[in-house]
Amino acid sequence: MCLAIPALLVELRPNDQAVVNLGGIRKEISIALVADVQVGDYVIVHVGHAIGVIDPEEAQRTLALFAEMAQSLETATGAAT
């Protein structure tokens, strides 16, 4: 199974590299596969590569869903111990 997650592009670097913010964690990624990305764009990241640009509202909905799933997991794990 593959998972790609939305991340906010916060810095462009030379050689098709960029830095994204993944829930407060900054990570360097390749942007070689996407054209014309800019700081402030949300990109879909898979194994260290931006594979597409995503609408900001859709990115926020997806991130909120991930947060909700994490909270549910924490609640379920806490209830099991």
Coordinates of N, CA and C in Angstrom, one line a residue:
M1 N 0.8 -1.2 0.0 CA 0.0 0.0 0.0 C 0.9 1.2 0.0
C2 N 0.5 2.2 -0.8 CA 1.3 3.5 -0.8 C 0.5 4.6 -0.2
L3 N 1.2 5.5 0.4 CA 0.5 6.7 1.0 C 1.2 7.9 0.6
A4 N 0.5 8.9 0.1 CA 1.0 10.2 -0.2 C 0.3 11.2 0.6
I5 N 1.0 12.2 1.2 CA 0.3 13.1 2.1 C 0.5 14.5 1.6
P6 N -0.4 15.4 1.9 CA -0.3 16.8 1.5 C 0.7 17.5 2.5
A7 N 1.5 18.4 2.0 CA 2.5 19.1 2.7 C 2.6 20.5 2.2
L8 N 2.8 21.5 3.0 CA 3.0 22.9 2.6 C 4.4 23.1 2.2
L9 N 4.6 23.6 1.0 CA 5.9 24.0 0.5 C 6.4 25.3 1.1
V10 N 7.5 25.3 1.9 CA 7.9 26.5 2.6 C 9.2 27.1 2.1
E11 N 9.9 26.3 1.3 CA 11.2 26.9 0.8 C 11.6 26.1 -0.5
L12 N 12.0 26.9 -1.5 CA 12.6 26.3 -2.7 C 14.1 26.3 -2.6
R13 N 14.7 25.3 -3.0 CA 16.2 25.1 -3.0 C 16.7 24.8 -4.4
P14 N 18.0 24.9 -4.6 CA 18.5 24.6 -5.9 C 18.4 23.1 -6.3
N15 N 18.5 22.8 -7.6 CA 18.6 21.4 -8.1 C 17.2 20.7 -7.8
D16 N 16.1 21.3 -8.0 CA 14.8 20.7 -7.9 C 14.5 20.2 -6.5
Q17 N 15.1 20.9 -5.5 CA 14.8 20.5 -4.1 C 14.0 21.6 -3.4
A18 N 13.3 21.2 -2.4 CA 12.4 22.1 -1.7 C 12.3 21.6 -0.2
V19 N 11.8 22.4 0.6 CA 11.4 22.1 2.0 C 9.9 22.2 2.2
V20 N 9.4 21.2 2.8 CA 7.9 21.2 3.1 C 7.7 21.1 4.6
N21 N 6.6 21.5 5.0 CA 6.2 21.4 6.4 C 5.1 20.3 6.5
L22 N 5.5 19.3 7.2 CA 4.6 18.1 7.4 C 4.2 18.1 8.9
G23 N 3.1 18.8 9.2 CA 2.6 18.8 10.6 C 3.6 19.4 11.6
G24 N 4.4 20.4 11.2 CA 5.4 21.0 12.1 C 6.8 20.4 11.9
I25 N 6.9 19.4 11.1 CA 8.2 18.8 10.8 C 8.6 19.3 9.4
R26 N 9.8 19.8 9.3 CA 10.3 20.3 8.0 C 11.2 19.2 7.4
K27 N 10.9 18.9 6.1 CA 11.6 17.8 5.4 C 12.0 18.3 4.0
E28 N 13.2 18.0 3.6 CA 13.6 18.3 2.2 C 13.1 17.2 1.3
I29 N 12.5 17.7 0.2 CA 12.0 16.7 -0.8 C 12.4 17.2 -2.2
S30 N 12.2 16.3 -3.2 CA 12.5 16.6 -4.6 C 11.2 17.2 -5.2
I31 N 11.3 18.2 -6.0 CA 10.2 18.7 -6.7 C 10.4 18.6 -8.2
A32 N 11.2 17.6 -8.6 CA 11.6 17.4 -10.0 C 10.3 16.9 -10.8
L33 N 9.4 16.3 -10.2 CA 8.2 15.8 -10.9 C 7.1 16.7 -11.1
V34 N 7.2 17.9 -10.5 CA 6.1 18.9 -10.6 C 6.6 20.2 -11.2
A35 N 5.8 20.8 -12.0 CA 6.2 22.0 -12.7 C 5.6 23.2 -12.0
D36 N 6.4 24.3 -11.9 CA 5.9 25.6 -11.5 C 5.4 25.6 -10.1
V37 N 5.9 24.9 -9.1 CA 5.5 25.0 -7.7 C 6.1 26.2 -7.1
Q38 N 5.4 26.7 -6.1 CA 5.9 27.9 -5.5 C 5.7 27.8 -4.0
V39 N 6.4 28.6 -3.2 CA 6.3 28.6 -1.8 C 4.8 29.0 -1.5
G40 N 4.2 28.2 -0.6 CA 2.8 28.4 -0.2 C 1.9 27.4 -0.9
D41 N 2.4 26.7 -1.9 CA 1.6 25.6 -2.5 C 1.5 24.4 -1.6
Y42 N 0.5 23.6 -1.7 CA 0.4 22.3 -1.1 C 0.7 21.3 -2.1
V43 N 1.7 20.4 -1.8 CA 2.0 19.3 -2.7 C 1.7 18.0 -2.1
I44 N 1.5 17.0 -2.9 CA 1.3 15.6 -2.4 C 2.7 15.0 -2.4
V45 N 3.1 14.5 -1.3 CA 4.5 13.9 -1.1 C 4.4 12.4 -0.9
H46 N 5.2 11.7 -1.7 CA 5.3 10.3 -1.6 C 6.8 9.9 -1.7
V47 N 7.3 9.2 -0.7 CA 8.7 8.8 -0.6 C 9.7 9.9 -0.9
G48 N 9.5 11.1 -0.4 CA 10.4 12.1 -0.6 C 10.3 12.9 -1.9
H49 N 9.3 12.7 -2.6 CA 9.1 13.4 -3.9 C 7.7 14.0 -4.0
A50 N 7.6 15.3 -4.4 CA 6.3 15.9 -4.7 C 5.9 15.2 -6.0
I51 N 4.6 14.7 -6.0 CA 4.1 14.1 -7.2 C 2.9 14.8 -7.7
G52 N 2.5 15.9 -7.1 CA 1.4 16.7 -7.6 C 1.2 17.9 -6.7
V53 N 0.4 18.8 -7.2 CA 0.0 20.0 -6.4 C -1.5 19.7 -6.1
I54 N -1.9 20.1 -4.9 CA -3.3 19.9 -4.4 C -3.9 21.2 -4.0
D55 N -5.2 21.4 -4.2 CA -5.9 22.5 -3.7 C -5.8 22.7 -2.2
P56 N -5.6 24.0 -1.8 CA -5.4 24.2 -0.3 C -6.6 23.7 0.5
E57 N -7.8 23.8 0.1 CA -8.9 23.4 0.9 C -8.9 21.8 1.0
E58 N -8.6 21.2 -0.1 CA -8.6 19.7 -0.1 C -7.4 19.2 0.8
A59 N -6.3 19.9 0.8 CA -5.2 19.6 1.6 C -5.6 19.7 3.1
Q60 N -6.3 20.8 3.4 CA -6.7 21.0 4.8 C -7.7 19.9 5.3
R61 N -8.6 19.5 4.4 CA -9.6 18.5 4.7 C -8.9 17.1 4.9
T62 N -7.9 16.8 4.1 CA -7.1 15.6 4.2 C -6.3 15.6 5.5
L63 N -5.7 16.7 5.8 CA -4.9 16.8 7.1 C -5.8 16.7 8.3
A64 N -7.0 17.3 8.2 CA -7.9 17.2 9.3 C -8.4 15.8 9.5
L65 N -8.6 15.0 8.4 CA -9.0 13.6 8.5 C -7.9 12.8 9.2
F66 N -6.6 13.0 8.7 CA -5.5 12.3 9.4 C -5.4 12.6 10.9
A67 N -5.6 13.9 11.3 CA -5.6 14.2 12.7 C -6.7 13.5 13.4
E68 N -7.9 13.4 12.8 CA -9.0 12.8 13.5 C -8.7 11.3 13.6
M69 N -8.1 10.7 12.6 CA -7.7 9.2 12.7 C -6.7 9.0 13.8
A70 N -5.7 9.9 13.9 CA -4.7 9.8 14.9 C -5.3 9.9 16.3
Q71 N -6.2 10.8 16.5 CA -6.9 11.0 17.7 C -7.7 9.8 18.1
S72 N -8.4 9.2 17.1 CA -9.2 8.0 17.4 C -8.3 6.8 17.8
L73 N -7.1 6.7 17.1 CA -6.2 5.7 17.5 C -5.6 5.9 18.9
E74 N -5.3 7.1 19.2 CA -4.8 7.4 20.6 C -5.9 7.0 21.6
T75 N -7.1 7.4 21.3 CA -8.2 7.1 22.3 C -8.4 5.6 22.4
A76 N -8.4 4.9 21.3 CA -8.5 3.4 21.3 C -7.4 2.7 22.0
T77 N -6.2 3.2 21.8 CA -5.0 2.6 22.5 C -5.0 2.9 23.9
G78 N -5.4 4.1 24.3 CA -5.5 4.5 25.7 C -6.6 3.7 26.4
A79 N -7.7 3.4 25.8 CA -8.7 2.7 26.4 C -8.4 1.2 26.6
A80 N -7.4 0.7 25.7 CA -7.0 -0.7 25.8 C -6.1 -1.0 26.9
T81 N -5.4 0.0 27.4 CA -4.3 -0.2 28.4 C -4.9 0.0 29.8

